[in-house]
Amino acid sequence: MTNGQRRDIHNSDIPIICQACEARHKGVCGALSPSQLTELSKNTTKSVHEHNNRLHSSDQDQEHYSNILSGVVKLTKLLPDGRQQIVGLQFAPDFLGRPFSTQNNVIAEAATNVRLCSFPKKVLEKFIEESPEMERRLHEQHLNELDEARDWMLTLGRKTAIEKLASFLVLIVSHIDPERSHQEGDLAIELPLKRGDIADYLGLTIETVSRQLTNLRKKGVLEIGAKRAIKIVNLERLKTIAESGN
Amino acid sequence: MTNGQRRDIHNSDIPIICQACEARHKGVCGALSPSQLTELSKNTTKSVHEHNNRLHSSDQDQEHYSNILSGVVKLTKLLPDGRQQIVGLQFAPDFLGRPFSTQNNVIAEAATNVRLCSFPKKVLEKFIEESPEMERRLHEQHLNELDEARDWMLTLGRKTAIEKLASFLVLIVSHIDPERSHQEGDLAIELPLKRGDIADYLGLTIETVSRQLTNLRKKGVLEIGAKRAIKIVNLERLKTIAESGN
DNA sequence: CGTATGATTGAACGCCGTCAATAAGAGTGG
DNA sequence: CCACTCTTATTGACGGCGTTCAATCATACG
């Protein structure tokens, strides 16, 4: 990203708190001028959330937006009887929150340890009014989320269990390691979700997730390590399985 | 909508082509001034599309956006082997098209007969630059679509066949007949989708859709007429079934 | 009337869920 | 270091829900 470098000529104008932040380049804060960044940074609070903690309870603390600094956040929806479905995964430097609406029936939880940079809704909405570029960036992120949601609807509605697992792994690789995902060679990664979360993301049970992972291992596509570690041996094969099952 | 009435004081300034159009009130065109409307209307073309016709082939004719004047549009995604999933239904006066991106791997087809009001991408993008209100409206529609997509992910991933059918019927009623859907009494509607489309929207087969419809009929929740006509006898019960299965 | 399209119903199969047992760590305290 | 517990993951046996395959019916259109 030499583009990002060039912008940093006036790095001294940029608040210290923002200087190492991805959101300033690829995220929504990239739309702000140094002076706006300074104003926003006065109202921000950084926070750390441990694995599996709720980031905002469903109706409470809806007066804040956040940027994800690191970690993975899962967005979950619930049925009255307890069944649940993860409807989105978000990675740094994604924006977190639902503008223009107070009701948000989605639960945001930390899938891994997560660091956030939060600010009051009012402050951000002021910047949105001031700079169309800010709204444009938010709009584009939400369009990307819409595309991803629709891709996943195809996975949920029409794919078999093994295809779902393969689709999930391809998605994780493309987010965790975007450049390496197009190269040759083995890919060792740590899954950001535990089995139960993967099941809730794929509309399956824990047992089926486990079975299909060993299924993929027996096919020689990947190796399963301790904890959440896996090594992908044949990424191309995995992509094929994700769409056709074999 | 007395609000809409008040805006019509200067109705004579508004292009004839726009005067009876929902998109001017609830759709994206509501952000435009009479003079902008006039300019836009010079570049619009109205068109009629028959049931099951492609509105734009996947890569071709991506230089137009449209507003839906009437009818229902289905957005479909495909797997290489032919399996397909409907990832969105759109009703008048929804906006049709994917801004800020040339690649759109979603197929838009007319589910019913559809009337469109189309205009070149460039023209709309010019108005977006000029008026933040225009982008705001688009942004809000896309956020609504994102909410709906995520609601549907829960349906696809975690609900049983009968719950899916009930969810679909509730959704259709709320779009076709928003005010009556909160009242008492029978609701006679014509389904905008045939069985195959319903199956593709719910991630089921045609046979299962048919079986669960008769299942709902036997429960006394609805009556099934000829063609696509149905009468919903007990909407509250239907809503309960949509979330808990009984 | 004949054909095409769409919908319903039945029978049998199979994928995935359910239930249950076991294994593998991680963390705690003796 | 070991014993204990808690959480997470794996594996097996069985059953059910939804698919697959197939036949029948209904309606529209030539």
Coordinates of C-alpha atoms (C1' of nucleotides) in Angstrom, one line a residue:
Chain A
M1 CA 0.0 0.0 0.0
T2 CA 2.4 2.7 -1.1
N3 CA -0.7 4.8 -1.5
G4 CA -1.0 4.8 2.3
Q5 CA 2.6 5.9 2.6
R6 CA 2.1 8.9 0.5
R7 CA -0.8 10.1 2.7
D8 CA 1.5 10.0 5.7
I9 CA 3.6 12.9 4.6
H10 CA 1.8 14.9 7.2
N11 CA 1.9 12.2 9.7
S12 CA 2.7 14.6 12.5
D13 CA -0.8 16.1 12.1
I14 CA -2.5 12.8 12.8
P15 CA -3.4 11.8 16.3
I16 CA -1.1 9.3 17.9
I17 CA -4.0 7.1 18.7
C18 CA -4.8 6.8 14.9
Q19 CA -1.3 6.5 13.5
A20 CA -1.1 2.7 13.5
C21 CA -4.8 2.1 12.7
E22 CA -5.9 0.2 9.7
A23 CA -9.2 2.0 9.7
R24 CA -7.4 5.2 8.8
H25 CA -6.4 3.7 5.4
K26 CA -8.8 1.0 4.5
G27 CA -11.6 1.8 6.9
V28 CA -14.1 4.6 7.3
C29 CA -11.6 7.0 9.0
G30 CA -9.8 7.3 5.7
A31 CA -12.4 9.8 4.7
L32 CA -11.4 12.2 7.4
S33 CA -8.9 15.1 7.4
P34 CA -6.2 15.4 10.0
S35 CA -8.2 18.0 11.9
Q36 CA -11.4 15.8 11.8
L37 CA -9.3 12.8 12.9
T38 CA -8.1 14.9 15.9
E39 CA -11.6 15.9 16.8
L40 CA -12.9 12.3 16.5
S41 CA -10.0 10.9 18.5
K42 CA -10.9 13.1 21.4
N43 CA -14.1 11.1 21.8
T44 CA -12.8 7.7 21.1
T45 CA -12.3 4.9 23.6
K46 CA -10.2 1.9 22.9
S47 CA -11.4 -1.3 24.5
V48 CA -10.4 -5.0 24.6
H49 CA -13.0 -7.7 24.6
E50 CA -12.2 -11.3 25.4
H51 CA -13.3 -14.3 23.4
N52 CA -17.1 -14.8 23.5
N53 CA -18.0 -11.6 25.3
R54 CA -21.0 -9.6 24.1
L55 CA -19.9 -6.3 22.5
H56 CA -23.3 -4.7 22.9
S57 CA -26.3 -6.2 24.4
S58 CA -29.1 -6.1 21.9
D59 CA -30.8 -2.8 22.9
Q60 CA -28.4 -1.3 25.3
D61 CA -25.3 0.7 24.4
Q62 CA -26.6 1.4 21.0
E63 CA -25.3 4.9 21.2
H64 CA -21.8 3.9 20.0
Y65 CA -20.2 2.9 16.8
S66 CA -16.9 1.1 16.6
N67 CA -14.0 0.2 14.3
I68 CA -12.5 -3.3 14.7
L69 CA -8.8 -2.8 15.4
S70 CA -8.0 -6.5 15.6
G71 CA -9.8 -9.8 16.0
V72 CA -13.0 -11.3 14.6
V73 CA -16.5 -10.3 15.5
K74 CA -19.5 -12.6 14.9
L75 CA -23.0 -11.3 14.3
T76 CA -25.7 -13.7 15.6
K77 CA -29.4 -14.0 15.3
L78 CA -31.6 -16.0 17.6
L79 CA -34.8 -17.9 17.4
P80 CA -37.1 -17.9 20.5
D81 CA -36.2 -21.6 21.3
G82 CA -32.5 -20.9 21.3
R83 CA -31.5 -22.0 17.8
Q84 CA -29.0 -19.5 16.5
Q85 CA -27.4 -18.5 13.2
I86 CA -24.3 -16.4 12.7
V87 CA -25.2 -14.0 9.9
G88 CA -21.9 -12.2 9.5
L89 CA -18.2 -12.3 10.4
Q90 CA -16.3 -9.0 10.6
F91 CA -12.6 -8.4 10.5
A92 CA -10.3 -5.4 11.1
P93 CA -10.8 -2.7 10.0
D94 CA -14.5 -3.2 9.6
F95 CA -17.0 -0.7 10.9
L96 CA -19.4 -2.0 13.5
G97 CA -22.9 -0.7 14.0
R98 CA -26.2 0.0 12.2
P99 CA -26.6 3.6 11.1
F100 CA -30.0 5.2 10.7
S101 CA -31.8 2.8 12.9
T102 CA -32.1 2.3 16.6
Q103 CA -33.3 -1.2 16.5
N104 CA -30.8 -3.8 15.7
N105 CA -31.8 -7.4 16.4
V106 CA -28.3 -8.7 15.8
I107 CA -26.0 -9.6 18.6
A108 CA -22.3 -8.8 18.2
E109 CA -19.9 -11.0 20.0
A110 CA -16.1 -11.4 20.1
A111 CA -15.2 -14.6 18.3
T112 CA -11.5 -14.2 19.2
N113 CA -10.0 -11.5 21.4
V114 CA -11.1 -8.2 19.9
R115 CA -9.8 -4.7 20.2
L116 CA -12.2 -1.9 19.4
C117 CA -12.1 1.8 18.8
S118 CA -15.5 3.2 19.8
F119 CA -17.0 6.6 19.5
P120 CA -20.5 8.1 20.2
K121 CA -23.0 7.9 17.4
K122 CA -23.6 11.6 17.4
V123 CA -20.0 12.4 16.7
L124 CA -19.8 10.1 13.7
E125 CA -23.2 11.3 12.4
K126 CA -21.9 14.8 12.5
F127 CA -18.9 13.8 10.3
I128 CA -21.3 12.0 7.9
E129 CA -23.2 15.3 7.5
E130 CA -20.0 17.2 6.9
S131 CA -18.3 14.8 4.5
P132 CA -20.0 12.8 1.7
E133 CA -16.8 10.8 1.4
M134 CA -17.5 9.4 4.9
E135 CA -21.0 8.2 3.9
R136 CA -19.6 6.8 0.7
R137 CA -17.1 4.6 2.5
L138 CA -19.8 3.4 4.9
H139 CA -22.1 2.8 2.0
E140 CA -19.5 0.7 0.2
Q141 CA -18.7 -1.4 3.2
H142 CA -22.4 -2.1 3.7
L143 CA -22.7 -3.0 0.0
N144 CA -19.8 -5.5 0.5
E145 CA -21.6 -6.9 3.5
L146 CA -24.7 -7.3 1.4
D147 CA -22.8 -9.1 -1.3
E148 CA -21.2 -11.4 1.3
A149 CA -24.6 -12.1 3.0
R150 CA -26.1 -13.1 -0.4
D151 CA -23.1 -15.3 -1.2
W152 CA -23.7 -17.0 2.1
M153 CA -27.4 -17.5 1.4
L154 CA -26.4 -19.6 -1.5
T155 CA -24.2 -21.6 0.8
L156 CA -26.8 -22.0 3.5
G157 CA -29.7 -22.9 1.2
R158 CA -28.1 -25.1 -1.5
K159 CA -24.8 -26.6 -0.4
T160 CA -24.1 -29.9 1.3
A161 CA -22.3 -30.2 4.6
I162 CA -18.8 -30.8 3.0
E163 CA -19.3 -28.0 0.5
K164 CA -20.3 -25.7 3.4
L165 CA -17.1 -26.6 5.3
A166 CA -15.0 -26.0 2.3
S167 CA -16.7 -22.7 1.6
F168 CA -16.1 -21.6 5.2
L169 CA -12.4 -22.5 5.0
V170 CA -11.9 -20.6 1.7
L171 CA -13.7 -17.6 3.2
I172 CA -11.5 -17.6 6.3
V173 CA -8.3 -17.9 4.3
S174 CA -9.3 -15.1 2.0
H175 CA -9.8 -12.8 5.0
I176 CA -6.9 -13.9 7.2
D177 CA -4.3 -14.1 4.5
P178 CA -5.5 -12.4 1.4
E179 CA -2.3 -12.3 -0.6
R180 CA -1.1 -15.8 0.3
S181 CA -4.5 -17.3 -0.7
H182 CA -3.5 -17.0 -4.4
Q183 CA -0.1 -18.6 -4.0
E184 CA 1.1 -22.1 -4.0
G185 CA 2.2 -24.1 -0.9
D186 CA 0.8 -25.0 2.4
L187 CA -1.2 -22.6 4.4
A188 CA -1.1 -22.9 8.2
I189 CA -3.8 -20.9 9.9
E190 CA -5.6 -20.7 13.2
L191 CA -9.4 -20.8 12.8
P192 CA -11.0 -17.7 14.5
L193 CA -14.0 -19.8 15.4
K194 CA -14.6 -22.8 17.5
R195 CA -16.6 -25.8 16.2
G196 CA -19.8 -24.6 17.7
D197 CA -19.5 -21.2 16.0
I198 CA -18.6 -22.8 12.7
A199 CA -21.8 -24.9 13.0
D200 CA -23.8 -21.8 13.8
Y201 CA -22.3 -20.1 10.8
L202 CA -23.0 -23.0 8.4
G203 CA -26.4 -24.0 9.7
L204 CA -25.1 -27.4 10.9
T205 CA -24.4 -29.2 14.1
I206 CA -21.1 -29.4 15.9
E207 CA -20.9 -33.1 15.1
T208 CA -21.4 -32.6 11.4
V209 CA -18.7 -29.9 11.4
S210 CA -16.3 -32.3 13.1
R211 CA -17.1 -35.2 10.8
Q212 CA -16.7 -33.1 7.6
L213 CA -13.4 -31.7 8.8
T214 CA -12.0 -35.2 9.2
N215 CA -13.6 -36.0 5.9
L216 CA -11.6 -33.3 4.3
R217 CA -8.5 -34.5 6.1
K218 CA -9.0 -38.0 4.7
K219 CA -9.3 -36.5 1.2
G220 CA -5.8 -35.0 1.8
V221 CA -7.0 -31.5 1.5
L222 CA -5.9 -30.3 4.9
E223 CA -4.3 -31.4 8.2
I224 CA -5.8 -30.8 11.6
G225 CA -3.6 -29.7 14.4
A226 CA -4.2 -29.0 18.1
K227 CA -6.8 -26.5 19.2
R228 CA -8.0 -24.5 16.2
A229 CA -4.9 -24.9 14.1
I230 CA -5.3 -26.4 10.6
K231 CA -3.0 -26.5 7.6
I232 CA -4.4 -26.3 4.2
V233 CA -2.5 -28.5 1.8
N234 CA -4.5 -28.1 -1.3
L235 CA -6.4 -24.9 -1.6
E236 CA -7.4 -25.3 -5.2
R237 CA -9.0 -28.6 -4.4
L238 CA -10.8 -27.0 -1.5
K239 CA -12.2 -24.3 -3.8
T240 CA -13.5 -27.0 -6.1
I241 CA -15.1 -28.9 -3.3
A242 CA -16.8 -25.7 -2.1
E243 CA -18.7 -25.5 -5.4
S244 CA -19.2 -29.0 -6.5
G245 CA -18.6 -31.3 -3.5
N246 CA -15.8 -33.3 -5.0
Chain B
M1 CA -49.0 10.1 3.5
T2 CA -50.2 13.7 3.9
N3 CA -46.5 14.5 3.7
G4 CA -46.5 13.4 0.1
Q5 CA -49.5 15.6 -0.6
R6 CA -47.8 18.7 0.7
R7 CA -44.9 18.2 -1.6
D8 CA -47.2 18.1 -4.6
I9 CA -48.1 21.8 -4.3
H10 CA -45.8 22.4 -7.2
N11 CA -46.9 19.3 -9.0
S12 CA -46.9 21.2 -12.3
D13 CA -43.1 21.4 -12.1
I14 CA -42.8 17.6 -11.9
P15 CA -42.4 15.6 -15.2
I16 CA -45.5 13.8 -16.2
I17 CA -43.6 10.6 -16.4
C18 CA -42.9 10.9 -12.6
Q19 CA -46.2 12.1 -11.4
A20 CA -47.7 8.8 -10.6
C21 CA -44.5 7.1 -9.5
E22 CA -44.0 5.7 -6.1
A23 CA -40.2 6.1 -6.4
R24 CA -40.7 9.8 -6.2
H25 CA -42.1 9.5 -2.6
K26 CA -40.7 6.4 -1.0
G27 CA -37.9 5.6 -3.5
V28 CA -34.7 7.2 -4.4
C29 CA -36.2 9.9 -6.6
G30 CA -37.6 11.6 -3.6
A31 CA -34.2 13.1 -3.0
L32 CA -34.4 15.1 -6.3
S33 CA -35.7 18.6 -6.9
P34 CA -38.2 19.2 -9.7
S35 CA -35.5 20.4 -12.0
Q36 CA -33.3 17.4 -11.3
L37 CA -36.3 15.2 -11.8
T38 CA -36.9 16.8 -15.2
E39 CA -33.3 16.2 -16.2
L40 CA -33.4 12.6 -15.1
S41 CA -36.7 12.0 -16.8
K42 CA -35.2 13.0 -20.1
N43 CA -32.9 10.0 -19.9
T44 CA -35.3 7.4 -18.5
T45 CA -36.9 4.6 -20.4
K46 CA -39.9 2.7 -19.2
S47 CA -40.0 -1.0 -20.0
V48 CA -42.3 -4.0 -19.4
H49 CA -40.8 -7.4 -18.7
E50 CA -42.8 -10.6 -18.7
H51 CA -42.8 -13.2 -16.1
N52 CA -39.5 -15.1 -15.9
N53 CA -37.6 -12.8 -18.2
R54 CA -34.1 -11.8 -17.4
L55 CA -33.8 -8.1 -16.6
H56 CA -30.1 -8.0 -17.3
S57 CA -27.9 -10.8 -18.2
S58 CA -25.1 -11.2 -15.7
D59 CA -22.4 -9.0 -17.3
Q60 CA -24.3 -7.3 -20.1
D61 CA -26.3 -4.1 -19.7
Q62 CA -24.7 -3.2 -16.5
E63 CA -24.7 0.5 -17.6
H64 CA -28.3 1.0 -16.3
Y65 CA -30.0 1.3 -13.0
S66 CA -33.7 1.0 -12.6
N67 CA -36.6 1.7 -10.3
I68 CA -39.3 -1.0 -10.0
L69 CA -42.7 0.6 -10.9
S70 CA -44.7 -2.6 -10.3
G71 CA -44.2 -6.3 -10.0
V72 CA -41.7 -8.5 -8.1
V73 CA -38.1 -9.0 -9.1
K74 CA -36.1 -12.0 -7.9
L75 CA -32.4 -12.0 -7.4
T76 CA -30.8 -15.4 -8.0
K77 CA -27.4 -16.9 -7.5
L78 CA -26.2 -20.1 -9.3
L79 CA -23.9 -23.0 -8.6
P80 CA -21.9 -24.5 -11.5
D81 CA -24.0 -27.6 -11.5
G82 CA -27.3 -25.7 -11.8
R83 CA -28.5 -25.5 -8.2
Q84 CA -29.9 -22.1 -7.5
Q85 CA -30.9 -19.9 -4.6
I86 CA -33.0 -16.7 -4.7
V87 CA -31.1 -14.3 -2.5
G88 CA -33.5 -11.4 -2.5
L89 CA -37.0 -10.3 -3.6
Q90 CA -37.6 -6.7 -4.6
F91 CA -40.9 -4.8 -4.8
A92 CA -41.9 -1.4 -6.1
P93 CA -40.5 1.2 -5.6
D94 CA -37.2 -0.6 -4.9
F95 CA -34.0 0.5 -6.6
L96 CA -32.4 -2.1 -8.8
G97 CA -28.6 -2.2 -9.4
R98 CA -25.3 -2.5 -7.7
P99 CA -23.6 0.9 -7.4
F100 CA -19.8 1.3 -7.2
S101 CA -19.1 -2.1 -8.7
T102 CA -19.1 -3.4 -12.3
Q103 CA -19.2 -7.0 -11.4
N104 CA -22.4 -8.3 -10.1
N105 CA -22.8 -12.0 -10.0
V106 CA -26.5 -11.9 -9.2
I107 CA -29.2 -12.5 -11.8
A108 CA -32.3 -10.3 -11.7
E109 CA -35.4 -11.8 -13.2
A110 CA -39.0 -10.9 -13.3
A111 CA -41.0 -13.1 -11.0
T112 CA -44.3 -11.5 -12.1
N113 CA -44.8 -9.1 -14.9
V114 CA -42.6 -6.1 -14.1
R115 CA -42.5 -2.5 -15.1
L116 CA -39.2 -0.7 -14.8
C117 CA -38.0 2.9 -15.1
S118 CA -34.4 2.7 -16.2
F119 CA -31.7 5.3 -16.6
P120 CA -28.0 5.3 -17.4
K121 CA -25.6 4.8 -14.6
K122 CA -23.7 7.9 -15.4
V123 CA -26.7 10.1 -14.9
L124 CA -27.6 8.7 -11.5
E125 CA -24.0 8.9 -10.4
K126 CA -24.0 12.5 -11.3
F127 CA -27.0 13.2 -9.1
I128 CA -25.3 11.2 -6.3
E129 CA -22.3 13.5 -6.5
E130 CA -24.6 16.6 -6.4
S131 CA -27.0 15.6 -3.6
P132 CA -26.0 13.7 -0.5
E133 CA -29.7 13.1 0.1
M134 CA -29.7 10.8 -2.9
E135 CA -26.8 8.7 -1.6
R136 CA -28.5 8.6 1.8
R137 CA -31.6 7.1 0.4
L138 CA -29.7 4.5 -1.6
H139 CA -27.6 3.8 1.5
E140 CA -30.7 3.3 3.6
Q141 CA -32.3 0.9 1.1
H142 CA -29.2 -1.1 1.0
L143 CA -29.1 -1.3 4.8
N144 CA -32.7 -2.6 4.7
E145 CA -31.7 -5.2 2.1
L146 CA -28.8 -6.2 4.4
D147 CA -31.2 -6.6 7.3
E148 CA -33.5 -8.7 5.2
A149 CA -30.7 -10.8 3.9
R150 CA -29.6 -11.6 7.4
D151 CA -33.1 -12.3 8.6
W152 CA -33.3 -14.8 5.7
M153 CA -30.0 -16.4 6.6
L154 CA -31.5 -17.4 9.9
T155 CA -34.5 -18.9 8.0
L156 CA -32.2 -20.8 5.6
G157 CA -29.8 -22.0 8.2
R158 CA -31.9 -22.9 11.2
K159 CA -35.6 -23.3 10.3
T160 CA -37.5 -26.5 9.4
A161 CA -39.5 -26.8 6.1
I162 CA -42.8 -25.7 7.6
E163 CA -41.2 -22.8 9.5
K164 CA -39.7 -21.7 6.2
L165 CA -43.0 -21.8 4.4
A166 CA -44.7 -19.8 7.2
S167 CA -41.8 -17.3 7.2
F168 CA -42.2 -16.9 3.4
L169 CA -45.9 -16.3 3.6
V170 CA -45.5 -13.7 6.4
L171 CA -42.9 -11.9 4.4
I172 CA -45.1 -11.8 1.3
V173 CA -48.1 -10.5 3.2
S174 CA -46.1 -7.8 4.8
H175 CA -44.8 -6.6 1.4
I176 CA -48.0 -7.0 -0.6
D177 CA -50.4 -5.7 2.0
P178 CA -48.5 -3.9 4.7
E179 CA -51.5 -2.3 6.5
R180 CA -53.8 -5.2 6.3
S181 CA -51.2 -7.5 7.7
H182 CA -51.8 -6.1 11.2
Q183 CA -55.6 -6.4 11.0
E184 CA -58.0 -9.1 11.7
G185 CA -59.8 -11.2 9.1
D186 CA -59.0 -13.3 6.1
L187 CA -56.3 -12.2 3.7
A188 CA -56.7 -13.3 0.1
I189 CA -53.5 -12.8 -1.8
E190 CA -51.9 -14.0 -5.0
L191 CA -48.4 -15.4 -4.5
P192 CA -45.9 -13.5 -6.7
L193 CA -43.8 -16.7 -7.0
K194 CA -44.5 -20.1 -8.4
R195 CA -43.7 -23.2 -6.4
G196 CA -40.3 -23.6 -8.0
D197 CA -39.3 -20.1 -7.1
I198 CA -40.5 -20.5 -3.6
A199 CA -38.4 -23.6 -3.3
D200 CA -35.4 -21.7 -4.6
Y201 CA -36.0 -18.9 -2.1
L202 CA -36.4 -21.3 0.8
G203 CA -33.6 -23.8 0.0
L204 CA -36.1 -26.6 -0.5
T205 CA -37.5 -28.7 -3.3
I206 CA -40.7 -28.1 -5.2
E207 CA -42.2 -31.2 -3.6
T208 CA -41.5 -30.1 -0.1
V209 CA -43.0 -26.7 -0.7
S210 CA -46.1 -28.3 -2.0
R211 CA -46.3 -30.8 0.9
Q212 CA -45.8 -28.1 3.6
L213 CA -48.4 -25.9 2.0
T214 CA -51.0 -28.7 2.2
N215 CA -49.7 -29.2 5.7
L216 CA -50.5 -25.6 6.6
R217 CA -53.9 -26.1 5.0
K218 CA -54.6 -29.1 7.1
K219 CA -53.7 -27.1 10.2
G220 CA -56.4 -24.6 9.2
V221 CA -54.0 -21.7 8.8
L222 CA -54.7 -21.1 5.1
E223 CA -56.8 -22.1 2.1
I224 CA -55.3 -22.9 -1.3
G225 CA -57.0 -21.7 -4.4
A226 CA -56.4 -22.1 -8.1
K227 CA -53.1 -21.0 -9.6
R228 CA -51.2 -19.0 -7.1
A229 CA -54.1 -17.8 -5.1
I230 CA -54.2 -18.5 -1.3
K231 CA -56.2 -17.2 1.5
I232 CA -54.6 -16.7 4.9
V233 CA -57.2 -17.6 7.6
N234 CA -55.0 -17.2 10.7
L235 CA -52.1 -14.9 10.3
E236 CA -51.1 -14.9 14.0
R237 CA -50.9 -18.6 14.0
L238 CA -48.7 -18.4 10.8
K239 CA -46.4 -16.0 12.6
T240 CA -46.1 -18.4 15.5
I241 CA -45.3 -21.3 13.2
A242 CA -42.7 -19.2 11.4
E243 CA -40.7 -19.1 14.6
S244 CA -41.4 -22.2 16.5
G245 CA -42.9 -24.7 14.1
N246 CA -46.3 -25.2 15.8
Chain C
dC1 C1' -58.3 -32.7 -28.2
dG2 C1' -53.2 -32.8 -27.6
dT3 C1' -49.3 -30.8 -25.6
dA4 C1' -46.9 -28.2 -22.2
dT5 C1' -46.3 -26.3 -17.8
dG6 C1' -47.2 -26.4 -13.0
dA7 C1' -48.8 -28.7 -8.8
dT8 C1' -49.9 -32.6 -5.9
dT9 C1' -49.1 -37.0 -3.8
dG10 C1' -46.8 -41.4 -2.8
dA11 C1' -42.8 -44.5 -1.8
dA12 C1' -38.0 -45.3 -0.8
dC13 C1' -33.5 -43.6 0.1
dG14 C1' -29.9 -40.8 2.3
dC15 C1' -27.9 -37.0 4.5
dC16 C1' -27.6 -34.9 8.6
dG17 C1' -29.4 -34.4 13.4
dT18 C1' -29.9 -36.6 17.9
dC19 C1' -28.2 -39.1 21.6
dA20 C1' -24.4 -41.0 23.9
dA21 C1' -19.7 -42.3 25.0
dT22 C1' -14.9 -41.1 24.8
dA23 C1' -10.9 -38.3 24.1
dA24 C1' -8.0 -34.3 24.5
dG25 C1' -6.5 -30.1 26.5
dA26 C1' -6.6 -26.1 29.7
dG27 C1' -6.9 -24.4 34.2
dT28 C1' -6.9 -25.0 39.3
dG29 C1' -5.4 -26.6 43.6
dG30 C1' -3.4 -30.2 46.3
Chain D
dC1 C1' 3.8 -33.4 39.4
dC2 C1' -0.7 -35.4 39.7
dA3 C1' -5.7 -35.4 40.5
dC4 C1' -9.8 -33.2 39.3
dT5 C1' -12.9 -30.5 36.7
dC6 C1' -14.6 -27.9 32.8
dT7 C1' -14.7 -27.0 28.1
dT8 C1' -14.1 -28.5 23.5
dA9 C1' -13.7 -32.0 20.0
dT10 C1' -14.1 -36.6 18.0
dT11 C1' -16.5 -40.8 16.8
dG12 C1' -20.3 -44.2 16.6
dA13 C1' -25.3 -45.9 16.3
dC14 C1' -29.7 -44.8 15.1
dG15 C1' -33.7 -42.2 13.5
dG16 C1' -36.2 -38.5 11.1
dC17 C1' -36.8 -34.9 7.8
dG18 C1' -36.3 -33.6 3.4
dT19 C1' -34.8 -35.3 -1.2
dT20 C1' -35.2 -38.2 -5.1
dC21 C1' -37.8 -40.7 -8.3
dA22 C1' -42.1 -41.4 -10.3
dA23 C1' -47.0 -41.2 -11.2
dT24 C1' -51.2 -38.5 -11.4
dC25 C1' -53.8 -34.4 -11.8
dA26 C1' -55.1 -29.6 -13.2
dT27 C1' -55.0 -25.7 -16.2
dA28 C1' -53.8 -23.1 -20.2
dC29 C1' -53.1 -22.8 -24.9
dG30 C1' -52.7 -24.2 -29.6

